Short mmCIF file of C-alpha atoms and ligand atoms in Angstrom, two decimals:
data_model
loop_
_atom_site.label_atom_id
_atom_site.label_comp_id
_atom_site.label_asym_id
_atom_site.label_seq_id
_atom_site.Cartn_x
_atom_site.Cartn_y
_atom_site.Cartn_z
CA MET A 1 -26.81 20.13 35.09
CA THR A 2 -28.83 22.04 32.55
CA PRO A 3 -31.17 19.23 30.50
CA ILE A 4 -30.07 17.86 27.19
CA ALA A 5 -32.01 19.53 24.29
CA GLN A 6 -34.57 16.83 22.92
CA ASN A 7 -35.49 18.74 19.97
CA LYS A 8 -34.07 19.63 16.89
CA GLN A 9 -34.54 23.14 17.08
CA GLU A 10 -32.67 23.76 20.55
CA ASN A 11 -30.44 20.95 19.76
CA PRO A 12 -29.06 20.73 15.82
CA ALA A 13 -26.86 17.41 16.85
CA LEU A 14 -30.31 15.44 16.89
CA HIS A 15 -30.12 16.45 12.74
CA PHE A 16 -27.32 13.74 12.62
CA PRO A 17 -28.35 9.80 12.75
CA ALA A 18 -26.27 7.77 14.07
CA LEU A 19 -23.17 6.21 12.24
CA GLN A 20 -24.47 3.61 10.28
CA PRO A 21 -21.79 2.97 7.39
CA PRO A 22 -24.14 0.32 5.06
CA ARG A 23 -22.47 -2.82 4.42
CA ARG A 24 -19.88 -2.97 1.31
CA TYR A 25 -17.76 -6.25 0.39
CA LEU A 26 -14.60 -4.13 -0.53
CA PHE A 27 -13.27 -5.55 -3.67
CA GLY A 28 -11.50 -2.77 -4.55
CA PRO A 29 -8.01 -1.35 -4.77
CA GLY A 30 -8.09 -0.44 -1.30
CA PRO A 31 -9.33 0.32 1.41
CA SER A 32 -9.43 -3.68 2.10
CA MET A 33 -11.85 -6.22 4.33
CA VAL A 34 -11.17 -5.47 7.96
CA HIS A 35 -10.04 -8.27 10.47
CA PRO A 36 -12.79 -7.89 13.27
CA ARG A 37 -10.26 -8.79 15.25
CA VAL A 38 -8.55 -5.61 14.05
CA TYR A 39 -11.79 -3.61 14.78
CA GLU A 40 -11.80 -5.31 18.05
CA ALA A 41 -8.11 -3.75 18.69
CA LEU A 42 -9.00 -0.74 17.55
CA ALA A 43 -12.67 -0.10 20.30
CA LYS A 44 -9.30 -1.25 23.30
CA PRO A 45 -8.76 2.43 25.52
CA ILE A 46 -6.25 4.34 24.54
CA VAL A 47 -2.94 4.97 26.73
CA GLY A 48 -0.65 7.81 26.20
CA HIS A 49 2.41 7.68 23.47
CA LEU A 50 5.40 7.96 25.93
CA ASP A 51 3.83 5.03 27.69
CA PRO A 52 5.82 2.30 28.36
CA TYR A 53 3.28 -0.07 27.20
CA PHE A 54 2.24 2.20 23.97
CA ILE A 55 6.16 1.80 23.66
CA GLN A 56 6.00 -1.58 23.92
CA VAL A 57 2.91 -1.79 20.97
CA MET A 58 5.50 -0.09 19.03
CA GLY A 59 8.18 -2.16 19.40
CA ASP A 60 6.59 -5.09 18.24
CA VAL A 61 4.73 -3.89 15.27
CA GLN A 62 8.62 -3.34 14.22
CA GLN A 63 9.30 -6.61 14.79
CA LEU A 64 5.87 -8.48 13.98
CA LEU A 65 6.51 -6.05 10.26
CA LYS A 66 9.88 -8.25 9.96
CA PRO A 67 8.45 -11.02 8.73
CA ALA A 68 5.75 -9.47 6.57
CA PHE A 69 8.34 -6.89 4.86
CA GLY A 70 10.94 -10.53 4.54
CA THR A 71 13.55 -9.01 6.36
CA SER A 72 16.08 -9.62 9.34
CA ASP A 73 19.04 -7.08 8.46
CA GLY A 74 16.85 -4.33 7.99
CA VAL A 75 15.29 -1.29 10.43
CA THR A 76 11.49 -1.77 10.51
CA LEU A 77 9.73 1.52 12.26
CA VAL A 78 6.31 3.00 11.28
CA VAL A 79 5.34 6.89 10.24
CA SER A 80 1.70 8.25 10.89
CA GLY A 81 0.27 8.75 7.99
CA THR A 82 -1.62 6.64 5.04
CA GLY A 83 0.93 5.46 2.48
CA SER A 84 1.43 8.74 1.03
CA ALA A 85 3.28 9.48 3.67
CA GLY A 86 5.55 6.92 2.94
CA MET A 87 6.14 8.08 -0.24
CA GLU A 88 6.96 11.20 1.17
CA ALA A 89 9.20 10.02 4.21
CA ALA A 90 11.12 7.89 1.49
CA VAL A 91 11.50 10.72 -1.00
CA ALA A 92 12.12 13.48 1.85
CA ASN A 93 15.06 11.39 3.15
CA PHE A 94 16.73 9.68 1.13
CA VAL A 95 16.88 13.55 -1.13
CA GLU A 96 18.42 16.34 -1.18
CA PRO A 97 18.58 19.08 -3.71
CA GLY A 98 20.22 18.70 -6.85
CA THR A 99 20.64 14.57 -6.21
CA LYS A 100 19.81 12.87 -9.42
CA LEU A 101 16.71 10.09 -9.28
CA ALA A 102 15.75 7.21 -11.69
CA VAL A 103 12.06 6.87 -11.93
CA PHE A 104 10.39 3.77 -14.00
CA ALA A 105 7.34 4.66 -14.95
CA ASN A 106 4.58 2.88 -15.78
CA GLY A 107 1.58 4.77 -13.84
CA TYR A 108 -0.04 6.65 -11.80
CA PHE A 109 2.19 6.10 -9.02
CA SER A 110 5.32 6.49 -10.14
CA ASP A 111 3.98 9.79 -11.81
CA ARG A 112 3.01 10.25 -8.09
CA LEU A 113 6.79 9.84 -6.79
CA THR A 114 7.88 11.79 -9.87
CA GLU A 115 6.16 14.93 -8.59
CA MET A 116 7.44 14.59 -4.63
CA ALA A 117 10.97 14.33 -5.83
CA ARG A 118 10.86 17.35 -7.97
CA ARG A 119 8.69 19.02 -5.11
CA HIS A 120 12.03 17.53 -2.89
CA GLY A 121 14.28 19.87 -5.59
CA ALA A 122 15.40 16.25 -7.33
CA ASN A 123 16.72 16.23 -10.26
CA VAL A 124 14.38 13.19 -11.44
CA VAL A 125 14.78 11.43 -14.69
CA ARG A 126 12.30 9.00 -15.90
CA LEU A 127 12.05 5.60 -18.47
CA GLU A 128 8.72 5.48 -19.61
CA LYS A 129 6.64 2.36 -20.64
CA LEU A 130 2.70 2.47 -21.44
CA TRP A 131 1.03 1.92 -18.21
CA GLY A 132 0.64 -1.83 -17.57
CA GLU A 133 4.09 -2.64 -18.74
CA THR A 134 6.93 -3.51 -16.56
CA TYR A 135 10.69 -3.38 -17.09
CA THR A 136 12.92 -5.93 -17.51
CA GLU A 137 16.83 -5.94 -16.34
CA ASP A 138 18.91 -5.36 -19.78
CA GLU A 139 16.59 -2.62 -19.78
CA ALA A 140 17.06 -1.43 -15.93
CA ARG A 141 20.48 -2.05 -16.86
CA GLU A 142 20.90 0.40 -19.96
CA PHE A 143 19.04 2.88 -18.01
CA ILE A 144 20.89 2.80 -14.88
CA GLY A 145 24.33 2.71 -16.89
CA ARG A 146 23.11 5.60 -18.72
CA GLU A 147 22.40 8.23 -15.89
CA LYS A 148 24.27 6.99 -13.28
CA PRO A 149 21.61 7.62 -10.40
CA LYS A 150 22.19 8.13 -6.42
CA VAL A 151 18.91 6.87 -6.12
CA VAL A 152 16.22 5.12 -8.08
CA ALA A 153 12.48 4.22 -7.58
CA TYR A 154 10.11 1.79 -8.82
CA VAL A 155 6.61 0.53 -7.76
CA HIS A 156 6.13 -2.80 -7.24
CA ALA A 157 2.38 -3.37 -7.04
CA GLU A 158 1.52 -0.57 -9.66
CA THR A 159 -2.13 -0.33 -8.30
CA SER A 160 -3.56 1.86 -11.31
CA THR A 161 -2.59 -0.92 -14.21
CA GLY A 162 -2.30 -4.41 -12.27
CA ALA A 163 0.99 -4.87 -12.36
CA LEU A 164 3.87 -6.79 -10.78
CA GLN A 165 7.36 -5.30 -11.23
CA SER A 166 10.50 -8.08 -10.79
CA GLY A 167 12.65 -5.74 -8.00
CA GLN A 168 15.02 -7.77 -8.63
CA ALA A 169 16.16 -6.47 -11.88
CA ILE A 170 16.72 -2.94 -10.57
CA CYS A 171 17.85 -3.97 -7.25
CA ALA A 172 21.58 -5.95 -9.20
CA ALA A 173 21.47 -3.14 -11.18
CA ALA A 174 21.29 -0.23 -9.43
CA HIS A 175 23.66 -1.27 -6.50
CA ASP A 176 26.34 -2.10 -9.14
CA ALA A 177 26.27 1.47 -9.78
CA GLY A 178 26.58 2.52 -6.24
CA ALA A 179 22.99 3.45 -6.44
CA LEU A 180 19.87 3.23 -3.28
CA VAL A 181 16.83 2.16 -3.82
CA ILE A 182 13.28 2.61 -2.97
CA ALA A 183 10.81 0.66 -3.70
CA ASP A 184 7.10 1.22 -3.32
CA CYS A 185 4.83 -2.09 -1.59
CA VAL A 186 2.06 -0.42 -0.66
CA THR A 187 -0.56 -2.51 -2.74
CA SER A 188 1.77 -5.67 -2.40
CA LEU A 189 2.75 -5.56 1.49
CA GLY A 190 0.61 -8.75 3.47
CA GLY A 191 -1.01 -9.83 -0.31
CA VAL A 192 2.11 -10.82 -2.40
CA PRO A 193 5.51 -11.75 -1.61
CA VAL A 194 7.90 -8.29 -0.61
CA GLN A 195 11.00 -10.28 0.15
CA PHE A 196 13.38 -7.11 0.93
CA ASP A 197 16.50 -8.55 1.69
CA GLN A 198 16.66 -10.74 -0.77
CA THR A 199 15.22 -8.68 -3.56
CA GLY A 200 17.90 -5.73 -2.30
CA ILE A 201 15.52 -3.22 -1.53
CA ASP A 202 17.12 -0.08 0.25
CA VAL A 203 13.85 1.65 1.41
CA SER A 204 10.36 0.57 1.33
CA TYR A 205 6.98 2.40 1.98
CA SER A 206 3.86 0.44 2.46
CA CYS A 207 0.53 1.38 3.60
CA THR A 208 -2.29 -0.17 6.50
CA GLN A 209 -5.44 -0.21 3.83
CA LYS A 210 -4.31 -3.36 1.39
CA GLY A 211 -2.70 -6.03 2.06
CA LEU A 212 -2.57 -6.18 5.90
CA SER A 213 -6.80 -5.74 6.32
CA CYS A 214 -6.68 -2.65 8.48
CA PRO A 215 -7.77 1.09 7.95
CA PRO A 216 -5.99 3.22 6.08
CA GLY A 217 -3.86 5.41 8.58
CA LEU A 218 -0.33 3.89 8.91
CA SER A 219 2.95 3.72 6.57
CA PRO A 220 4.74 0.65 7.65
CA MET A 221 8.20 0.78 6.39
CA ALA A 222 11.83 -0.95 6.31
CA MET A 223 15.14 0.38 5.51
CA SER A 224 18.63 -1.70 4.46
CA PRO A 225 21.93 -0.75 6.35
CA ARG A 226 23.13 0.66 3.70
CA ALA A 227 20.24 3.03 4.00
CA LEU A 228 20.91 3.85 7.21
CA ASP A 229 24.68 4.58 6.46
CA TRP A 230 23.19 7.07 3.95
CA LEU A 231 21.28 8.67 6.55
CA ARG A 232 23.91 9.00 8.70
CA ALA A 233 26.23 10.64 6.16
CA ARG A 234 23.69 13.14 5.16
CA THR A 235 24.59 16.19 6.20
CA SER A 236 22.46 18.67 4.86
CA PRO A 237 18.89 18.77 7.94
CA VAL A 238 16.33 16.73 5.88
CA ARG A 239 13.28 19.39 5.08
CA SER A 240 10.63 17.88 6.23
CA TRP A 241 10.52 18.08 9.73
CA TYR A 242 7.42 15.64 10.75
CA PHE A 243 8.69 12.69 8.43
CA ASP A 244 12.98 12.75 9.42
CA LEU A 245 13.46 9.17 9.52
CA LYS A 246 15.91 9.24 12.06
CA LEU A 247 13.83 11.40 14.48
CA ILE A 248 10.90 8.98 14.32
CA HIS A 249 13.70 6.09 14.72
CA ASP A 250 14.89 7.77 17.80
CA TYR A 251 11.53 8.19 19.07
CA ALA A 252 9.79 4.54 18.27
CA ALA A 253 13.18 2.67 19.16
CA VAL A 254 15.76 4.41 20.84
CA SER A 255 15.57 7.24 23.26
CA HIS A 256 11.68 7.19 23.24
CA ARG A 257 11.79 10.84 23.87
CA TYR A 258 8.51 12.79 22.60
CA HIS A 259 8.80 13.23 18.54
CA HIS A 260 4.63 13.37 17.53
CA THR A 261 1.85 11.88 18.93
CA ALA A 262 1.68 9.01 17.64
CA PRO A 263 -2.02 7.34 16.36
CA ILE A 264 -2.56 5.35 19.43
CA SER A 265 -5.67 3.11 18.38
CA MET A 266 -3.64 2.37 14.88
CA PHE A 267 -1.45 0.86 16.22
CA TYR A 268 -3.35 -1.67 18.26
CA ALA A 269 -5.33 -2.41 14.96
CA LEU A 270 -1.92 -2.44 12.99
CA ARG A 271 -0.18 -4.62 15.72
CA GLU A 272 -3.55 -6.79 15.75
CA ALA A 273 -3.32 -7.58 12.05
CA LEU A 274 0.14 -8.44 11.60
CA LEU A 275 -0.27 -11.13 14.80
CA VAL A 276 -3.75 -12.34 12.43
CA ILE A 277 -1.26 -12.39 9.62
CA ALA A 278 1.57 -14.15 11.56
CA GLU A 279 -0.70 -16.94 12.96
CA GLU A 280 -1.99 -17.66 9.60
CA GLY A 281 1.46 -17.20 8.36
CA ILE A 282 3.16 -14.73 6.05
CA GLU A 283 3.59 -18.10 2.46
CA LYS A 284 0.37 -19.61 3.48
CA ARG A 285 -1.10 -16.38 3.35
CA TRP A 286 0.50 -15.39 -0.13
CA GLU A 287 -0.32 -19.00 -1.76
CA ARG A 288 -4.30 -18.28 -0.37
CA HIS A 289 -3.54 -14.92 -2.32
CA ARG A 290 -2.11 -16.89 -5.45
CA HIS A 291 -5.01 -19.46 -5.48
CA CYS A 292 -7.91 -17.09 -5.09
CA HIS A 293 -6.03 -15.17 -7.90
CA LYS A 294 -5.95 -18.00 -10.44
CA LEU A 295 -9.46 -19.09 -9.89
CA PHE A 296 -10.66 -15.51 -9.93
CA VAL A 297 -8.60 -15.37 -13.93
CA GLN A 298 -10.07 -18.18 -14.53
CA GLY A 299 -13.47 -16.91 -14.01
CA ILE A 300 -13.45 -13.39 -15.41
CA GLU A 301 -11.56 -15.32 -18.61
CA ALA A 302 -14.93 -18.27 -18.39
CA MET A 303 -17.00 -15.14 -19.31
CA GLY A 304 -14.78 -14.45 -22.52
CA LEU A 305 -13.31 -11.21 -20.34
CA ARG A 306 -9.48 -10.61 -20.90
CA MET A 307 -7.30 -9.53 -18.32
CA HIS A 308 -5.60 -6.29 -18.79
CA VAL A 309 -1.34 -7.54 -17.46
CA PRO A 310 -0.11 -10.12 -19.22
CA GLU A 311 -0.27 -13.60 -16.44
CA GLU A 312 3.42 -13.58 -15.66
CA HIS A 313 3.51 -9.69 -14.00
CA ARG A 314 0.31 -9.66 -13.04
CA ILE A 315 -0.45 -9.01 -9.16
CA ALA A 316 -1.88 -11.42 -7.01
CA THR A 317 -4.08 -9.31 -4.77
CA LEU A 318 -5.65 -6.53 -7.76
CA ASN A 319 -6.83 -7.66 -11.36
CA THR A 320 -7.21 -5.73 -14.20
CA VAL A 321 -9.85 -7.04 -16.42
CA CYS A 322 -10.47 -4.83 -19.43
CA VAL A 323 -14.15 -3.43 -20.22
CA PRO A 324 -15.97 -6.04 -22.28
CA GLU A 325 -16.47 -3.62 -25.77
CA GLY A 326 -20.10 -1.68 -25.42
CA VAL A 327 -20.50 -2.13 -21.34
CA ASP A 328 -20.74 1.15 -19.73
CA GLU A 329 -18.45 0.20 -16.91
CA ALA A 330 -19.26 2.65 -14.88
CA LYS A 331 -22.80 1.98 -15.05
CA VAL A 332 -21.83 -1.33 -13.65
CA ARG A 333 -19.53 -0.37 -10.88
CA LYS A 334 -22.94 1.64 -10.36
CA ARG A 335 -25.20 -1.34 -9.73
CA LEU A 336 -22.45 -3.19 -7.93
CA LEU A 337 -22.30 -0.81 -4.90
CA ASP A 338 -25.98 -0.34 -5.16
CA GLU A 339 -27.24 -3.86 -5.60
CA PRO A 340 -25.18 -6.89 -3.70
CA GLY A 341 -23.10 -3.56 -1.65
CA ILE A 342 -19.70 -4.73 -4.03
CA GLU A 343 -17.14 -2.23 -4.30
CA ILE A 344 -14.88 -2.44 -7.35
CA ALA A 345 -12.70 0.11 -9.03
CA GLY A 346 -12.30 1.92 -12.68
CA GLY A 347 -9.13 2.53 -14.73
CA PHE A 348 -7.97 6.11 -14.96
CA GLY A 349 -5.33 8.28 -16.43
CA PRO A 350 -4.35 6.45 -19.93
CA LEU A 351 -7.18 3.63 -19.00
CA ALA A 352 -9.73 5.35 -17.59
CA GLY A 353 -12.84 3.46 -19.10
CA LYS A 354 -10.50 0.48 -20.24
CA VAL A 355 -10.78 -1.78 -17.31
CA PHE A 356 -12.10 -2.96 -13.96
CA ARG A 357 -9.86 -2.98 -11.09
CA ILE A 358 -10.59 -5.67 -8.41
CA GLY A 359 -9.15 -6.63 -5.36
CA VAL A 360 -8.99 -10.17 -3.79
CA MET A 361 -7.48 -10.00 -0.83
CA GLY A 362 -7.52 -10.31 3.10
CA PRO A 363 -10.58 -11.87 4.20
CA LEU A 364 -12.44 -11.98 0.95
CA ALA A 365 -9.54 -13.83 -0.55
CA THR A 366 -11.50 -17.36 -0.51
CA GLU A 367 -12.80 -19.74 -2.37
CA ASP A 368 -16.03 -18.49 -1.63
CA ASN A 369 -15.95 -14.95 -1.41
CA VAL A 370 -14.04 -15.61 -5.51
CA GLN A 371 -17.36 -17.27 -6.96
CA PHE A 372 -20.05 -15.18 -4.78
CA PHE A 373 -18.12 -11.83 -6.55
CA LEU A 374 -17.80 -13.48 -9.96
CA LYS A 375 -21.21 -14.47 -9.73
CA GLU A 376 -22.64 -11.01 -9.30
CA PHE A 377 -20.00 -9.44 -11.27
CA LYS A 378 -21.42 -11.90 -14.37
CA LYS A 379 -25.06 -10.74 -13.40
CA MET A 380 -24.11 -6.93 -13.71
CA LEU A 381 -22.64 -7.25 -16.89
CA SER A 382 -25.49 -9.10 -18.79
C1 LIG B 1 1.00 1.98 -5.39
C2 LIG B 1 0.32 3.07 -4.70
N1 LIG B 1 1.39 3.49 -4.37
C3 LIG B 1 1.16 4.92 -2.66
C4 LIG B 1 -0.70 5.19 -2.80
C5 LIG B 1 -0.63 6.03 -1.70
O1 LIG B 1 -1.31 5.22 -0.37
P1 LIG B 1 -2.58 5.98 -0.37
O2 LIG B 1 -3.49 6.50 -0.65
O3 LIG B 1 -2.71 5.40 1.11
O4 LIG B 1 -2.43 8.00 0.48
C6 LIG B 1 -1.31 4.09 -3.32
C7 LIG B 1 -2.59 4.42 -2.84
O5 LIG B 1 -3.64 3.64 -3.07
C8 LIG B 1 -0.72 3.60 -3.91
O6 LIG B 1 -1.74 2.41 -4.48
#
């Protein structure tokens, strides 16, 4: 065997040091901190994507997702890809060319939904509000009653603004009009209640890298019995083969025939993340996040700062704090990253330069971590 060259000229690999990612406190909107048990799961040996062991892992994940989504009647499954893959799957499967889709627009991700739906040939109608505002039941009823869409879409936790949209108001109005409801729960699942059945959602997608304390890479989904009937009744083929939910469901839960090579290690990770959540108890987890959110807001207000979203519409896991007059928010973020290694995010679109976006999720949602963050943040502002 030829010996491995030990000088950089003959062996270019020696130009690249071993991976040594900096230690960060991920207080941004996501990715959030990964639970140590999830890292351990990622290191386990892989099996094949058709191996009975992996089929069992997929089954476990589907089962563990049910309490996280809050569904007993619905079907849960996982799309390979980040949260946007779930969004694309929801749009591709429930929209056909010409389908009227009503979007409750109030931030960046409702715009992304609009763009995807238009690319899939939907006739998109939008109700517009400023970034950070939410919709009331009366507004939802008026809009849906006027437009009579076949499908309605909203973002439950709008990451670009920090606002939480109540789903009940929208779902009740949509169902009265015979429309199906798609809810983006990318930032809510695992951190704040989704309550899929109780709210009346028909299709929901999320991600792994926020409230579930797992790396990015998968998109958990839930579908109501109505949504399944809708899929069965669909006459035109789903334009995206990869995101065809009937094919994915068949592989994951029915025939287990090959659809795609599922990312095995990410399924291990998600299974472990969901087990960690099940052991804590989903309601206790929501309560822990709510408690830390309150402490966070108290600390922020004690510094004389303001929150962007009114109290009753805030996402417990993602805070938007108004940038005080005269403060360069980019500089604050850079110093936080360079010195204590804390990542937070700024605003974008109409909120560029106006808000800090600060996530308090998963392992970071403890009293000590909130106090640690507030102390460092205060230092950087002064
Ligand atoms: C509300 C919302 N929807 C969709 C997405 C897209 O998810 P991803 O970046 O994982 O593709 C995000 C990402 O932050 C999000 O916050």
